[in-house]
Amino acid sequence: MREDLHVVVERDPSVRGRLEAALHPALTALWTHRVAHRLHTRGHRMAARLLARWARRLTAVEIHPGAVLGRRVFIDHGAAVVIGETCTVGDDVTIYHQVTLGAVGWWSDNNRPQGARRHPVVGRNVVLGTNATVLGPVTVGDDAVIGAQALVNKDVPEGTRMLAATATTGRRGPSEDVIASIASAGSW
């Protein structure tokens, strides 16, 4: 717990000390996950799921009790982070808000052999930017950076930067539909 507090102070410039770090919402999610994971691995799956659900309601961070998290994992802000059941996250990983470490979907995962990995393995010293999405049984190598809004569904070699396209400036023509230009498929 001392190590987790130190990481929050070290990586969040808005936090001035350990007492303030103790109020960081991601710590509640991480500490609760550590207890839920122990329950899960000892066969107390229902108690683990209930604890994980409680933490999700309290922090808006959803970590499946089966996920394995390394030491000094830092979830900045925490809101809308999802970490799936067979996911493994290495030591010293930084995860920003709205990151998903998820499976591809039931249509694919139901065809995998029983016990097969469905979620990513994230190496050591990885940074996962805001709204990054890593899907499927991919491996993200050590020291990689997954940029904000990047969608990753293939293995990422060690030390690689995976960056999403950056917004560009454009002028709106007189007949352009503003809603059509700003809406995404998820908006409907």
PDB file of C-alpha atoms in Angstrom:
ATOM      1  CA  MET A   1       0.000   0.000   0.000  1.00  0.00           C
ATOM      2  CA  ARG A   2       2.903   2.328   0.768  1.00  0.00           C
ATOM      3  CA  GLU A   3       4.287   1.683  -2.709  1.00  0.00           C
ATOM      4  CA  ASP A   4       0.914   2.478  -4.319  1.00  0.00           C
ATOM      5  CA  LEU A   5       0.681   5.760  -2.399  1.00  0.00           C
ATOM      6  CA  HIS A   6       4.187   6.698  -3.507  1.00  0.00           C
ATOM      7  CA  VAL A   7       3.304   6.040  -7.162  1.00  0.00           C
ATOM      8  CA  VAL A   8       0.298   8.370  -6.980  1.00  0.00           C
ATOM      9  CA  VAL A   9       2.420  11.155  -5.472  1.00  0.00           C
ATOM     10  CA  GLU A  10       5.163  10.528  -8.044  1.00  0.00           C
ATOM     11  CA  ARG A  11       2.973  10.420 -11.182  1.00  0.00           C
ATOM     12  CA  ASP A  12       0.115  12.826 -10.381  1.00  0.00           C
ATOM     13  CA  PRO A  13       1.363  16.434 -10.209  1.00  0.00           C
ATOM     14  CA  SER A  14      -1.890  17.560  -8.551  1.00  0.00           C
ATOM     15  CA  VAL A  15      -1.241  15.373  -5.496  1.00  0.00           C
ATOM     16  CA  ARG A  16       1.014  16.940  -2.847  1.00  0.00           C
ATOM     17  CA  GLY A  17       1.512  14.056  -0.411  1.00  0.00           C
ATOM     18  CA  ARG A  18       0.546  10.576   0.733  1.00  0.00           C
ATOM     19  CA  LEU A  19      -2.460  11.737   2.738  1.00  0.00           C
ATOM     20  CA  GLU A  20      -3.907  13.402  -0.357  1.00  0.00           C
ATOM     21  CA  ALA A  21      -2.900  10.385  -2.455  1.00  0.00           C
ATOM     22  CA  ALA A  22      -4.988   8.142  -0.193  1.00  0.00           C
ATOM     23  CA  LEU A  23      -8.077   9.924  -1.557  1.00  0.00           C
ATOM     24  CA  HIS A  24      -7.170   9.146  -5.187  1.00  0.00           C
ATOM     25  CA  PRO A  25     -10.091   7.126  -6.654  1.00  0.00           C
ATOM     26  CA  ALA A  26      -7.814   4.739  -8.510  1.00  0.00           C
ATOM     27  CA  LEU A  27      -6.270   3.556  -5.243  1.00  0.00           C
ATOM     28  CA  THR A  28      -9.653   2.410  -4.002  1.00  0.00           C
ATOM     29  CA  ALA A  29     -10.119   0.472  -7.238  1.00  0.00           C
ATOM     30  CA  LEU A  30      -6.620  -1.063  -7.102  1.00  0.00           C
ATOM     31  CA  TRP A  31      -6.726  -2.005  -3.434  1.00  0.00           C
ATOM     32  CA  THR A  32     -10.191  -3.485  -3.767  1.00  0.00           C
ATOM     33  CA  HIS A  33      -9.042  -5.416  -6.824  1.00  0.00           C
ATOM     34  CA  ARG A  34      -6.126  -6.919  -4.905  1.00  0.00           C
ATOM     35  CA  VAL A  35      -8.563  -8.325  -2.326  1.00  0.00           C
ATOM     36  CA  ALA A  36     -11.080  -9.424  -4.986  1.00  0.00           C
ATOM     37  CA  HIS A  37      -8.317 -11.131  -6.988  1.00  0.00           C
ATOM     38  CA  ARG A  38      -7.240 -13.167  -3.962  1.00  0.00           C
ATOM     39  CA  LEU A  39     -10.846 -14.228  -3.379  1.00  0.00           C
ATOM     40  CA  HIS A  40     -11.226 -15.106  -7.071  1.00  0.00           C
ATOM     41  CA  THR A  41      -8.088 -17.255  -7.195  1.00  0.00           C
ATOM     42  CA  ARG A  42      -9.174 -19.102  -4.047  1.00  0.00           C
ATOM     43  CA  GLY A  43     -12.500 -20.054  -5.597  1.00  0.00           C
ATOM     44  CA  HIS A  44     -14.706 -17.416  -3.959  1.00  0.00           C
ATOM     45  CA  ARG A  45     -15.836 -16.057  -7.292  1.00  0.00           C
ATOM     46  CA  MET A  46     -19.189 -14.631  -6.184  1.00  0.00           C
ATOM     47  CA  ALA A  47     -17.669 -12.683  -3.279  1.00  0.00           C
ATOM     48  CA  ALA A  48     -14.936 -11.427  -5.616  1.00  0.00           C
ATOM     49  CA  ARG A  49     -17.501 -10.275  -8.195  1.00  0.00           C
ATOM     50  CA  LEU A  50     -19.562  -8.495  -5.547  1.00  0.00           C
ATOM     51  CA  LEU A  51     -16.488  -6.683  -4.281  1.00  0.00           C
ATOM     52  CA  ALA A  52     -15.488  -5.710  -7.834  1.00  0.00           C
ATOM     53  CA  ARG A  53     -18.991  -4.425  -8.508  1.00  0.00           C
ATOM     54  CA  TRP A  54     -18.911  -2.337  -5.338  1.00  0.00           C
ATOM     55  CA  ALA A  55     -15.564  -0.831  -6.390  1.00  0.00           C
ATOM     56  CA  ARG A  56     -16.927  -0.074  -9.859  1.00  0.00           C
ATOM     57  CA  ARG A  57     -19.913   1.803  -8.442  1.00  0.00           C
ATOM     58  CA  LEU A  58     -17.644   3.753  -6.127  1.00  0.00           C
ATOM     59  CA  THR A  59     -14.786   4.564  -8.546  1.00  0.00           C
ATOM     60  CA  ALA A  60     -16.049   4.050 -12.147  1.00  0.00           C
ATOM     61  CA  VAL A  61     -13.105   1.663 -12.661  1.00  0.00           C
ATOM     62  CA  GLU A  62     -14.042  -1.881 -13.689  1.00  0.00           C
ATOM     63  CA  ILE A  63     -11.361  -4.482 -13.051  1.00  0.00           C
ATOM     64  CA  HIS A  64     -12.417  -8.105 -13.338  1.00  0.00           C
ATOM     65  CA  PRO A  65     -11.279 -10.089 -10.278  1.00  0.00           C
ATOM     66  CA  GLY A  66      -9.492 -12.546 -12.574  1.00  0.00           C
ATOM     67  CA  ALA A  67      -7.217  -9.863 -14.060  1.00  0.00           C
ATOM     68  CA  VAL A  68      -3.603  -9.858 -12.876  1.00  0.00           C
ATOM     69  CA  LEU A  69      -2.110  -6.449 -12.067  1.00  0.00           C
ATOM     70  CA  GLY A  70       1.568  -5.854 -11.440  1.00  0.00           C
ATOM     71  CA  ARG A  71       3.190  -3.584  -8.898  1.00  0.00           C
ATOM     72  CA  ARG A  72       3.045   0.194  -9.081  1.00  0.00           C
ATOM     73  CA  VAL A  73       0.207   0.276 -11.621  1.00  0.00           C
ATOM     74  CA  PHE A  74      -1.132   3.832 -11.765  1.00  0.00           C
ATOM     75  CA  ILE A  75      -4.613   4.604 -13.059  1.00  0.00           C
ATOM     76  CA  ASP A  76      -4.827   8.370 -13.539  1.00  0.00           C
ATOM     77  CA  HIS A  77      -8.334   9.770 -12.964  1.00  0.00           C
ATOM     78  CA  GLY A  78      -9.797   6.288 -13.277  1.00  0.00           C
ATOM     79  CA  ALA A  79     -13.122   7.099 -14.879  1.00  0.00           C
ATOM     80  CA  ALA A  80     -14.331   4.483 -17.368  1.00  0.00           C
ATOM     81  CA  VAL A  81     -11.273   2.195 -17.204  1.00  0.00           C
ATOM     82  CA  VAL A  82     -12.123  -1.432 -18.040  1.00  0.00           C
ATOM     83  CA  ILE A  83      -9.718  -4.336 -17.497  1.00  0.00           C
ATOM     84  CA  GLY A  84     -10.949  -7.782 -18.565  1.00  0.00           C
ATOM     85  CA  GLU A  85     -10.783 -11.168 -16.865  1.00  0.00           C
ATOM     86  CA  THR A  86      -7.774 -12.739 -18.588  1.00  0.00           C
ATOM     87  CA  CYS A  87      -5.800  -9.504 -18.816  1.00  0.00           C
ATOM     88  CA  THR A  88      -2.309  -9.243 -17.327  1.00  0.00           C
ATOM     89  CA  VAL A  89      -0.819  -5.807 -16.629  1.00  0.00           C
ATOM     90  CA  GLY A  90       2.900  -5.551 -15.864  1.00  0.00           C
ATOM     91  CA  ASP A  91       4.756  -3.478 -13.285  1.00  0.00           C
ATOM     92  CA  ASP A  92       5.008   0.325 -13.539  1.00  0.00           C
ATOM     93  CA  VAL A  93       2.185   0.706 -16.072  1.00  0.00           C
ATOM     94  CA  THR A  94       0.318   4.022 -16.353  1.00  0.00           C
ATOM     95  CA  ILE A  95      -3.319   3.850 -17.458  1.00  0.00           C
ATOM     96  CA  TYR A  96      -5.251   7.034 -18.214  1.00  0.00           C
ATOM     97  CA  HIS A  97      -9.029   7.395 -18.106  1.00  0.00           C
ATOM     98  CA  GLN A  98     -11.360   5.627 -20.526  1.00  0.00           C
ATOM     99  CA  VAL A  99      -8.838   2.895 -21.361  1.00  0.00           C
ATOM    100  CA  THR A 100     -10.251  -0.503 -22.289  1.00  0.00           C
ATOM    101  CA  LEU A 101      -8.204  -3.690 -22.068  1.00  0.00           C
ATOM    102  CA  GLY A 102     -10.896  -5.963 -23.398  1.00  0.00           C
ATOM    103  CA  ALA A 103     -11.881  -8.969 -25.424  1.00  0.00           C
ATOM    104  CA  VAL A 104     -12.899  -8.874 -29.066  1.00  0.00           C
ATOM    105  CA  GLY A 105     -16.482  -9.977 -28.384  1.00  0.00           C
ATOM    106  CA  TRP A 106     -18.589 -13.028 -27.643  1.00  0.00           C
ATOM    107  CA  TRP A 107     -18.914 -13.927 -31.344  1.00  0.00           C
ATOM    108  CA  SER A 108     -15.181 -14.566 -31.406  1.00  0.00           C
ATOM    109  CA  ASP A 109     -14.435 -15.464 -27.801  1.00  0.00           C
ATOM    110  CA  ASN A 110     -17.065 -18.223 -27.572  1.00  0.00           C
ATOM    111  CA  ASN A 111     -15.088 -20.107 -30.237  1.00  0.00           C
ATOM    112  CA  ARG A 112     -11.840 -20.033 -28.224  1.00  0.00           C
ATOM    113  CA  PRO A 113     -10.887 -23.146 -26.258  1.00  0.00           C
ATOM    114  CA  GLN A 114     -11.944 -23.237 -22.599  1.00  0.00           C
ATOM    115  CA  GLY A 115      -9.432 -21.261 -20.528  1.00  0.00           C
ATOM    116  CA  ALA A 116      -7.834 -19.533 -23.522  1.00  0.00           C
ATOM    117  CA  ARG A 117      -6.711 -15.945 -23.075  1.00  0.00           C
ATOM    118  CA  ARG A 118      -9.215 -13.409 -24.423  1.00  0.00           C
ATOM    119  CA  HIS A 119      -7.654 -10.179 -23.179  1.00  0.00           C
ATOM    120  CA  PRO A 120      -4.336  -8.339 -23.635  1.00  0.00           C
ATOM    121  CA  VAL A 121      -1.045  -8.864 -21.847  1.00  0.00           C
ATOM    122  CA  VAL A 122       0.541  -5.491 -21.140  1.00  0.00           C
ATOM    123  CA  GLY A 123       4.285  -5.442 -20.452  1.00  0.00           C
ATOM    124  CA  ARG A 124       6.305  -3.364 -17.985  1.00  0.00           C
ATOM    125  CA  ASN A 125       6.641   0.440 -18.156  1.00  0.00           C
ATOM    126  CA  VAL A 126       3.802   0.806 -20.663  1.00  0.00           C
ATOM    127  CA  VAL A 127       1.735   3.997 -20.962  1.00  0.00           C
ATOM    128  CA  LEU A 128      -1.874   3.656 -22.139  1.00  0.00           C
ATOM    129  CA  GLY A 129      -3.209   7.070 -23.216  1.00  0.00           C
ATOM    130  CA  THR A 130      -6.698   8.438 -22.696  1.00  0.00           C
ATOM    131  CA  ASN A 131      -9.388   6.406 -24.446  1.00  0.00           C
ATOM    132  CA  ALA A 132      -6.898   3.857 -25.786  1.00  0.00           C
ATOM    133  CA  THR A 133      -8.526   0.536 -26.628  1.00  0.00           C
ATOM    134  CA  VAL A 134      -6.549  -2.709 -26.690  1.00  0.00           C
ATOM    135  CA  LEU A 135      -8.672  -5.675 -27.750  1.00  0.00           C
ATOM    136  CA  GLY A 136      -8.133  -9.404 -27.879  1.00  0.00           C
ATOM    137  CA  PRO A 137      -5.328 -11.727 -26.845  1.00  0.00           C
ATOM    138  CA  VAL A 138      -2.603  -9.354 -28.001  1.00  0.00           C
ATOM    139  CA  THR A 139       0.692  -8.607 -26.300  1.00  0.00           C
ATOM    140  CA  VAL A 140       1.908  -5.064 -25.683  1.00  0.00           C
ATOM    141  CA  GLY A 141       5.687  -5.178 -25.231  1.00  0.00           C
ATOM    142  CA  ASP A 142       7.654  -3.501 -22.448  1.00  0.00           C
ATOM    143  CA  ASP A 143       8.195   0.277 -22.675  1.00  0.00           C
ATOM    144  CA  ALA A 144       5.513   0.720 -25.356  1.00  0.00           C
ATOM    145  CA  VAL A 145       3.261   3.768 -25.552  1.00  0.00           C
ATOM    146  CA  ILE A 146      -0.315   3.425 -26.732  1.00  0.00           C
ATOM    147  CA  GLY A 147      -1.459   6.957 -27.570  1.00  0.00           C
ATOM    148  CA  ALA A 148      -4.760   8.597 -26.804  1.00  0.00           C
ATOM    149  CA  GLN A 149      -7.667   7.190 -28.818  1.00  0.00           C
ATOM    150  CA  ALA A 150      -5.538   4.466 -30.408  1.00  0.00           C
ATOM    151  CA  LEU A 151      -7.237   1.175 -31.251  1.00  0.00           C
ATOM    152  CA  VAL A 152      -4.866  -1.777 -30.955  1.00  0.00           C
ATOM    153  CA  ASN A 153      -5.814  -5.301 -32.031  1.00  0.00           C
ATOM    154  CA  LYS A 154      -2.394  -6.633 -33.053  1.00  0.00           C
ATOM    155  CA  ASP A 155       0.746  -7.316 -31.008  1.00  0.00           C
ATOM    156  CA  VAL A 156       2.860  -4.268 -30.165  1.00  0.00           C
ATOM    157  CA  PRO A 157       6.639  -4.789 -30.126  1.00  0.00           C
ATOM    158  CA  GLU A 158       8.721  -3.621 -27.180  1.00  0.00           C
ATOM    159  CA  GLY A 159       9.406   0.136 -27.172  1.00  0.00           C
ATOM    160  CA  THR A 160       6.897   0.909 -29.941  1.00  0.00           C
ATOM    161  CA  ARG A 161       4.628   3.966 -30.026  1.00  0.00           C
ATOM    162  CA  MET A 162       1.115   3.306 -31.337  1.00  0.00           C
ATOM    163  CA  LEU A 163      -0.488   6.665 -32.063  1.00  0.00           C
ATOM    164  CA  ALA A 164      -3.936   7.556 -33.356  1.00  0.00           C
ATOM    165  CA  ALA A 165      -4.474  10.164 -36.037  1.00  0.00           C
ATOM    166  CA  THR A 166      -4.362  13.764 -34.829  1.00  0.00           C
ATOM    167  CA  ALA A 167      -7.223  16.152 -35.529  1.00  0.00           C
ATOM    168  CA  THR A 168      -6.696  18.589 -38.378  1.00  0.00           C
ATOM    169  CA  THR A 169      -8.037  22.054 -39.047  1.00  0.00           C
ATOM    170  CA  GLY A 170     -10.759  22.388 -41.611  1.00  0.00           C
ATOM    171  CA  ARG A 171     -13.230  25.004 -42.730  1.00  0.00           C
ATOM    172  CA  ARG A 172     -16.900  24.262 -42.927  1.00  0.00           C
ATOM    173  CA  GLY A 173     -18.546  24.911 -46.247  1.00  0.00           C
ATOM    174  CA  PRO A 174     -21.963  26.624 -46.438  1.00  0.00           C
ATOM    175  CA  SER A 175     -23.846  23.416 -47.246  1.00  0.00           C
ATOM    176  CA  GLU A 176     -21.963  21.095 -44.864  1.00  0.00           C
ATOM    177  CA  ASP A 177     -24.051  19.295 -42.289  1.00  0.00           C
ATOM    178  CA  VAL A 178     -22.403  20.085 -38.918  1.00  0.00           C
ATOM    179  CA  ILE A 179     -23.929  17.042 -37.192  1.00  0.00           C
ATOM    180  CA  ALA A 180     -22.654  14.691 -39.896  1.00  0.00           C
ATOM    181  CA  SER A 181     -19.133  16.077 -39.559  1.00  0.00           C
ATOM    182  CA  ILE A 182     -18.897  15.688 -35.761  1.00  0.00           C
ATOM    183  CA  ALA A 183     -20.890  12.532 -35.140  1.00  0.00           C
ATOM    184  CA  SER A 184     -19.375   9.094 -34.932  1.00  0.00           C
ATOM    185  CA  ALA A 185     -20.963   5.704 -35.419  1.00  0.00           C
ATOM    186  CA  GLY A 186     -21.198   5.414 -31.626  1.00  0.00           C
ATOM    187  CA  SER A 187     -23.259   8.618 -31.433  1.00  0.00           C
ATOM    188  CA  TRP A 188     -26.351   6.947 -32.805  1.00  0.00           C
TER     189      TRP A 188
END
